[in-house]
Short mmCIF file of C-alpha atoms in Angstrom, two decimals:
data_model
loop_
_atom_site.label_atom_id
_atom_site.label_comp_id
_atom_site.label_asym_id
_atom_site.label_seq_id
_atom_site.Cartn_x
_atom_site.Cartn_y
_atom_site.Cartn_z
CA UNK E 982 -5.97 19.76 46.52
CA UNK E 983 -5.32 22.31 43.79
CA UNK E 984 -3.54 21.34 40.59
CA UNK E 985 -0.68 23.51 39.43
CA UNK E 986 -0.68 24.80 35.88
CA UNK E 987 2.27 22.54 35.04
CA UNK E 988 0.23 19.43 35.84
CA UNK E 989 -3.16 20.26 34.34
CA UNK E 990 -4.60 17.51 32.15
CA UNK E 991 -3.33 17.77 28.58
CA UNK E 992 -6.82 17.90 27.10
CA UNK E 993 -7.64 21.04 29.09
CA UNK E 994 -4.43 22.71 28.01
CA UNK E 995 -5.13 22.09 24.33
CA UNK E 996 -8.79 23.07 24.55
CA UNK E 997 -7.94 26.28 26.35
CA UNK E 998 -5.26 27.18 23.83
CA UNK E 999 -7.70 26.67 20.97
CA UNK E 1000 -10.21 29.18 22.27
CA UNK E 1001 -7.47 31.81 22.45
CA UNK E 1002 -5.61 30.51 19.39
CA UNK E 1003 -3.84 33.05 17.26
CA UNK E 1004 -4.71 33.13 13.54
CA UNK E 1005 -1.10 31.98 13.09
CA UNK E 1006 -0.65 28.30 13.98
CA UNK E 1007 2.59 26.43 14.56
CA UNK E 1008 2.61 22.72 13.78
CA UNK E 1009 4.93 19.83 14.43
CA UNK E 1010 4.12 17.15 11.85
CA UNK E 1011 6.22 14.07 12.51
CA UNK E 1012 9.19 16.23 13.52
CA UNK E 1013 8.85 18.72 10.64
CA UNK E 1014 7.89 22.25 11.72
CA UNK E 1015 5.32 24.32 9.82
CA UNK E 1016 3.73 27.72 10.31
CA UNK E 1017 0.41 28.53 8.67
CA UNK E 1018 -2.93 30.16 9.38
CA UNK E 1019 -5.96 28.69 11.06
CA UNK E 1020 -8.08 29.57 8.03
CA UNK E 1021 -5.75 27.58 5.76
CA UNK E 1022 -6.05 24.47 7.93
CA UNK E 1023 -9.85 24.82 8.01
CA UNK E 1024 -10.21 25.57 4.30
CA UNK E 1025 -12.21 22.38 3.66
CA UNK E 1026 -14.68 22.13 6.57
CA UNK E 1027 -15.52 18.47 5.98
CA UNK E 1028 -11.93 17.31 6.15
CA UNK E 1029 -10.30 15.57 9.08
CA UNK E 1030 -7.64 18.29 9.11
CA UNK E 1031 -10.27 21.00 9.58
CA UNK E 1032 -11.90 18.99 12.35
CA UNK E 1033 -8.57 18.88 14.19
CA UNK E 1034 -8.85 22.64 14.68
CA UNK E 1035 -12.60 22.91 15.18
CA UNK E 1036 -14.35 22.69 18.54
CA UNK E 1037 -12.37 20.70 21.06
CA UNK E 1038 -9.43 19.16 19.18
CA UNK E 1039 -7.87 15.83 20.08
CA UNK E 1040 -4.38 17.16 19.48
CA UNK E 1041 -1.33 16.98 21.66
CA UNK E 1042 1.31 19.69 21.85
CA UNK E 1043 5.07 19.28 21.85
CA UNK E 1044 7.44 20.78 24.42
CA UNK E 1045 7.33 24.13 22.59
CA UNK E 1046 3.52 24.29 22.51
CA UNK E 1047 3.20 23.45 18.80
CA UNK E 1048 0.28 21.26 17.79
CA UNK E 1049 1.59 17.77 17.07
CA UNK E 1050 0.33 15.54 14.25
CA UNK E 1051 1.86 12.07 14.17
CA UNK E 1052 2.17 11.73 10.39
CA UNK E 1053 5.08 11.91 7.90
CA UNK E 1054 6.11 15.55 7.94
CA UNK E 1055 7.92 15.42 4.58
CA UNK E 1056 4.69 15.20 2.59
CA UNK E 1057 2.67 17.68 4.66
CA UNK E 1058 4.29 20.53 2.73
CA UNK E 1059 2.44 19.35 -0.38
CA UNK E 1060 -0.84 19.21 1.54
CA UNK E 1061 -0.22 22.71 2.86
CA UNK E 1062 0.68 24.07 -0.58
CA UNK E 1063 -2.58 22.71 -1.96
CA UNK E 1064 -4.57 24.34 0.83
CA UNK E 1065 -2.80 27.64 0.23
CA UNK E 1066 -2.90 27.84 -3.56
CA UNK E 1067 -4.89 24.86 -4.91
CA UNK E 1068 -1.66 23.60 -6.46
CA UNK E 1069 -1.82 19.85 -7.04
CA UNK E 1070 1.56 18.22 -6.31
CA UNK E 1071 3.53 16.63 -9.13
CA UNK E 1072 6.08 14.90 -6.87
CA UNK E 1073 5.75 11.98 -4.45
CA UNK E 1074 2.24 11.39 -5.80
CA UNK E 1075 1.66 8.02 -4.12
CA UNK E 1076 2.78 9.26 -0.70
CA UNK E 1077 0.86 12.54 -0.93
CA UNK E 1078 -2.22 10.57 -1.93
CA UNK E 1079 -1.95 8.52 1.29
CA UNK E 1080 -1.76 11.72 3.31
CA UNK E 1081 -4.69 13.28 1.45
CA UNK E 1082 -6.72 10.18 2.34
CA UNK E 1083 -5.68 10.45 5.99
CA UNK E 1084 -6.61 14.13 6.22
CA UNK E 1085 -9.75 13.40 4.15
CA UNK E 1086 -9.31 16.35 1.79
CA UNK E 1087 -11.81 15.29 -0.87
CA UNK E 1088 -10.97 17.82 -3.64
CA UNK E 1089 -7.28 16.88 -3.48
CA UNK E 1090 -8.07 13.16 -3.37
CA UNK E 1091 -10.17 13.42 -6.53
CA UNK E 1092 -7.56 15.45 -8.39
CA UNK E 1093 -4.79 13.04 -7.43
CA UNK E 1094 -6.90 10.09 -8.54
CA UNK E 1095 -6.99 11.66 -12.00
CA UNK E 1096 -3.18 11.60 -12.20
CA UNK E 1097 -1.69 8.80 -14.34
CA UNK E 1098 0.13 7.25 -11.37
CA UNK E 1099 -2.92 6.92 -9.11
CA UNK E 1100 -5.37 6.20 -11.93
CA UNK E 1101 -3.23 3.35 -13.24
CA UNK E 1102 -2.76 1.80 -9.81
CA UNK E 1103 -6.26 2.20 -8.37
CA UNK E 1104 -8.57 2.15 -11.36
CA UNK E 1105 -6.69 -0.30 -13.57
CA UNK E 1106 -4.31 -2.58 -11.67
CA UNK E 1107 -6.15 -2.89 -8.34
CA UNK E 1108 -9.48 -3.47 -10.01
CA UNK E 1109 -7.93 -6.24 -12.09
CA UNK E 1110 -6.32 -7.88 -9.05
CA UNK E 1111 -9.61 -7.66 -7.17
CA UNK E 1112 -10.95 -10.12 -9.78
CA UNK E 1113 -8.17 -12.64 -9.12
CA UNK E 1114 -9.43 -14.87 -6.26
CA UNK E 1115 -7.34 -14.76 -3.07
CA UNK E 1116 -4.60 -12.71 -4.73
CA UNK E 1117 -3.29 -11.03 -1.55
CA UNK E 1118 -3.49 -14.26 0.45
CA UNK E 1119 -1.53 -16.10 -2.26
CA UNK E 1120 1.20 -13.46 -2.21
CA UNK E 1121 1.60 -14.01 1.53
CA UNK E 1122 1.56 -17.80 1.03
CA UNK E 1123 4.36 -17.53 -1.55
CA UNK E 1124 6.49 -15.57 0.90
CA UNK E 1125 5.87 -18.05 3.74
CA UNK E 1126 6.89 -21.00 1.53
CA UNK E 1127 10.00 -19.20 0.28
CA UNK E 1128 11.08 -18.28 3.81
CA UNK E 1129 10.52 -21.84 5.05
CA UNK E 1130 12.81 -23.19 2.33
CA UNK E 1131 15.53 -20.57 2.81
CA UNK E 1132 17.42 -22.34 5.62
CA UNK E 1133 21.18 -22.33 4.85
CA UNK E 1134 20.44 -21.37 1.25
CA UNK E 1135 21.16 -18.37 -0.89
CA UNK E 1136 17.99 -18.86 -2.91
CA UNK E 1137 14.65 -20.58 -2.51
CA UNK E 1138 11.95 -21.20 -5.08
CA UNK E 1139 8.17 -21.34 -5.16
CA UNK E 1140 6.18 -23.03 -7.92
CA UNK E 1141 3.18 -21.01 -9.06
CA UNK E 1142 0.30 -22.23 -11.20
CA UNK E 1143 -1.43 -19.45 -13.17
CA UNK E 1144 -4.72 -20.16 -14.96
CA UNK E 1145 -7.02 -17.72 -16.72
CA UNK E 1146 -10.09 -19.86 -17.35
CA UNK E 1147 -12.06 -22.55 -15.53
CA UNK E 1148 -11.02 -25.02 -18.25
CA UNK E 1149 -7.36 -24.26 -17.65
CA UNK E 1150 -7.92 -24.61 -13.91
CA UNK E 1151 -9.20 -28.15 -14.45
CA UNK E 1152 -6.25 -28.99 -16.70
CA UNK E 1153 -3.88 -27.52 -14.13
CA UNK E 1154 -5.39 -29.75 -11.43
CA UNK E 1155 -4.93 -32.80 -13.67
CA UNK E 1156 -1.31 -31.79 -14.18
CA UNK E 1157 -0.81 -31.36 -10.44
CA UNK E 1158 -2.24 -34.83 -9.83
CA UNK E 1159 0.44 -36.26 -12.12
CA UNK E 1160 3.26 -34.61 -10.18
CA UNK E 1161 5.24 -36.52 -7.60
CA UNK E 1162 5.51 -33.61 -5.18
CA UNK E 1163 3.77 -31.88 -2.29
CA UNK E 1164 0.86 -30.16 -4.01
CA UNK E 1165 0.41 -27.85 -1.01
CA UNK E 1166 3.66 -26.12 -1.97
CA UNK E 1167 2.21 -25.04 -5.35
CA UNK E 1168 0.46 -21.66 -5.19
CA UNK E 1169 -2.42 -21.29 -7.66
CA UNK E 1170 -3.56 -17.94 -9.07
CA UNK E 1171 -6.79 -17.61 -11.06
CA UNK E 1172 -8.99 -18.00 -12.91
CA UNK E 1173 -10.19 -14.45 -13.56
CA UNK E 1174 -12.52 -12.57 -15.88
CA UNK E 1175 -10.63 -9.53 -17.08
CA UNK E 1176 -8.56 -8.41 -20.07
CA UNK E 1177 -5.02 -8.65 -18.57
CA UNK E 1178 -3.02 -11.71 -19.60
CA UNK E 1179 -1.04 -14.30 -17.64
CA UNK E 1180 2.14 -12.28 -18.24
CA UNK E 1181 0.39 -9.22 -16.78
CA UNK E 1182 -0.49 -11.16 -13.65
CA UNK E 1183 3.06 -12.51 -13.35
CA UNK E 1184 4.35 -8.93 -13.50
CA UNK E 1185 1.89 -7.94 -10.76
CA UNK E 1186 3.05 -10.81 -8.54
CA UNK E 1187 6.69 -9.79 -8.97
CA UNK E 1188 5.85 -6.11 -8.37
CA UNK E 1189 3.92 -6.78 -5.16
CA UNK E 1190 6.45 -9.21 -3.70
CA UNK E 1191 9.29 -6.77 -4.46
CA UNK E 1192 7.26 -3.99 -2.81
CA UNK E 1193 7.57 -6.00 0.42
CA UNK E 1194 11.37 -5.83 0.17
CA UNK E 1195 12.17 -9.18 -1.46
CA UNK E 1196 14.45 -9.78 -4.43
CA UNK E 1197 12.59 -12.04 -6.83
CA UNK E 1198 12.56 -13.27 -10.43
CA UNK E 1199 10.52 -15.84 -12.33
CA UNK E 1200 10.72 -18.17 -15.31
CA UNK E 1201 8.61 -20.93 -16.85
CA UNK E 1202 8.84 -24.12 -14.82
CA UNK E 1203 10.75 -26.87 -16.63
CA UNK E 1204 8.59 -29.94 -17.22
CA UNK E 1205 9.40 -33.11 -15.33
CA UNK E 1206 9.58 -36.47 -17.00
CA UNK E 1207 6.11 -37.90 -17.56
CA UNK E 1208 4.41 -34.50 -17.09
CA UNK E 1209 1.05 -34.50 -18.90
CA UNK E 1210 1.18 -30.94 -20.23
CA UNK E 1211 3.77 -28.43 -21.31
CA UNK E 1212 4.84 -26.85 -18.06
CA UNK E 1213 4.92 -23.33 -19.44
CA UNK E 1214 1.18 -23.59 -20.08
CA UNK E 1215 0.53 -23.08 -16.37
CA UNK E 1216 3.59 -23.37 -14.15
CA UNK E 1217 6.25 -20.83 -13.24
CA UNK E 1218 9.14 -20.87 -10.80
CA UNK E 1219 9.59 -17.77 -8.66
CA UNK E 1220 13.11 -17.50 -7.31
CA UNK E 1221 13.78 -15.58 -4.06
CA UNK E 1222 17.39 -14.44 -3.62
CA UNK E 1223 18.36 -13.85 0.02
CA UNK E 1224 21.99 -12.75 -0.21
#
């Protein structure tokens, strides 16, 4: 049985259109429409973007026959401007960087990584946090505890123990042993070997929890009666506000 042109497999349609592709290419990137040249898209041969339009592409087309890329279309204009004129974007740096990584455009990635925004986040902050044991897991643990305690409440709190050295970690454990409370509900960060201070780590915790959409603040935890050490040496209360 013959197959009509309307019902040919999509892969054959796209492959066929590529071999007869005009130098002018129409794109649909996440609902944003762009028109550019094939040579612009293939400017960096080793990139994922160039590979999309080389050989047999794994690209779908929309109802108008435009090649469809399922990525945020808003930031593709910055990618396209770089390919056209080597102009490094100065807006939406973090988001453009994510797209440059997706399209694997190495020259743009390297230039963006030299920008203060990306350099500070990747080279400085992330490398510091990589030296704090179980940092990401502890952030998720804080959120789980806060959510569990939020029933019929406007706010819920999580006690965090922050220690920089092995000696402080031992002292913190001694302090925890003197507390009449569920020690599993205390989230411990540290120790670490890096320059940033406890206040720097506290700022990072707040920043990363807020980046997940939560409203949060923190303060030194007030010592309980009979507590062996000054509470502000190690312990902080993070307050989640729900409404």
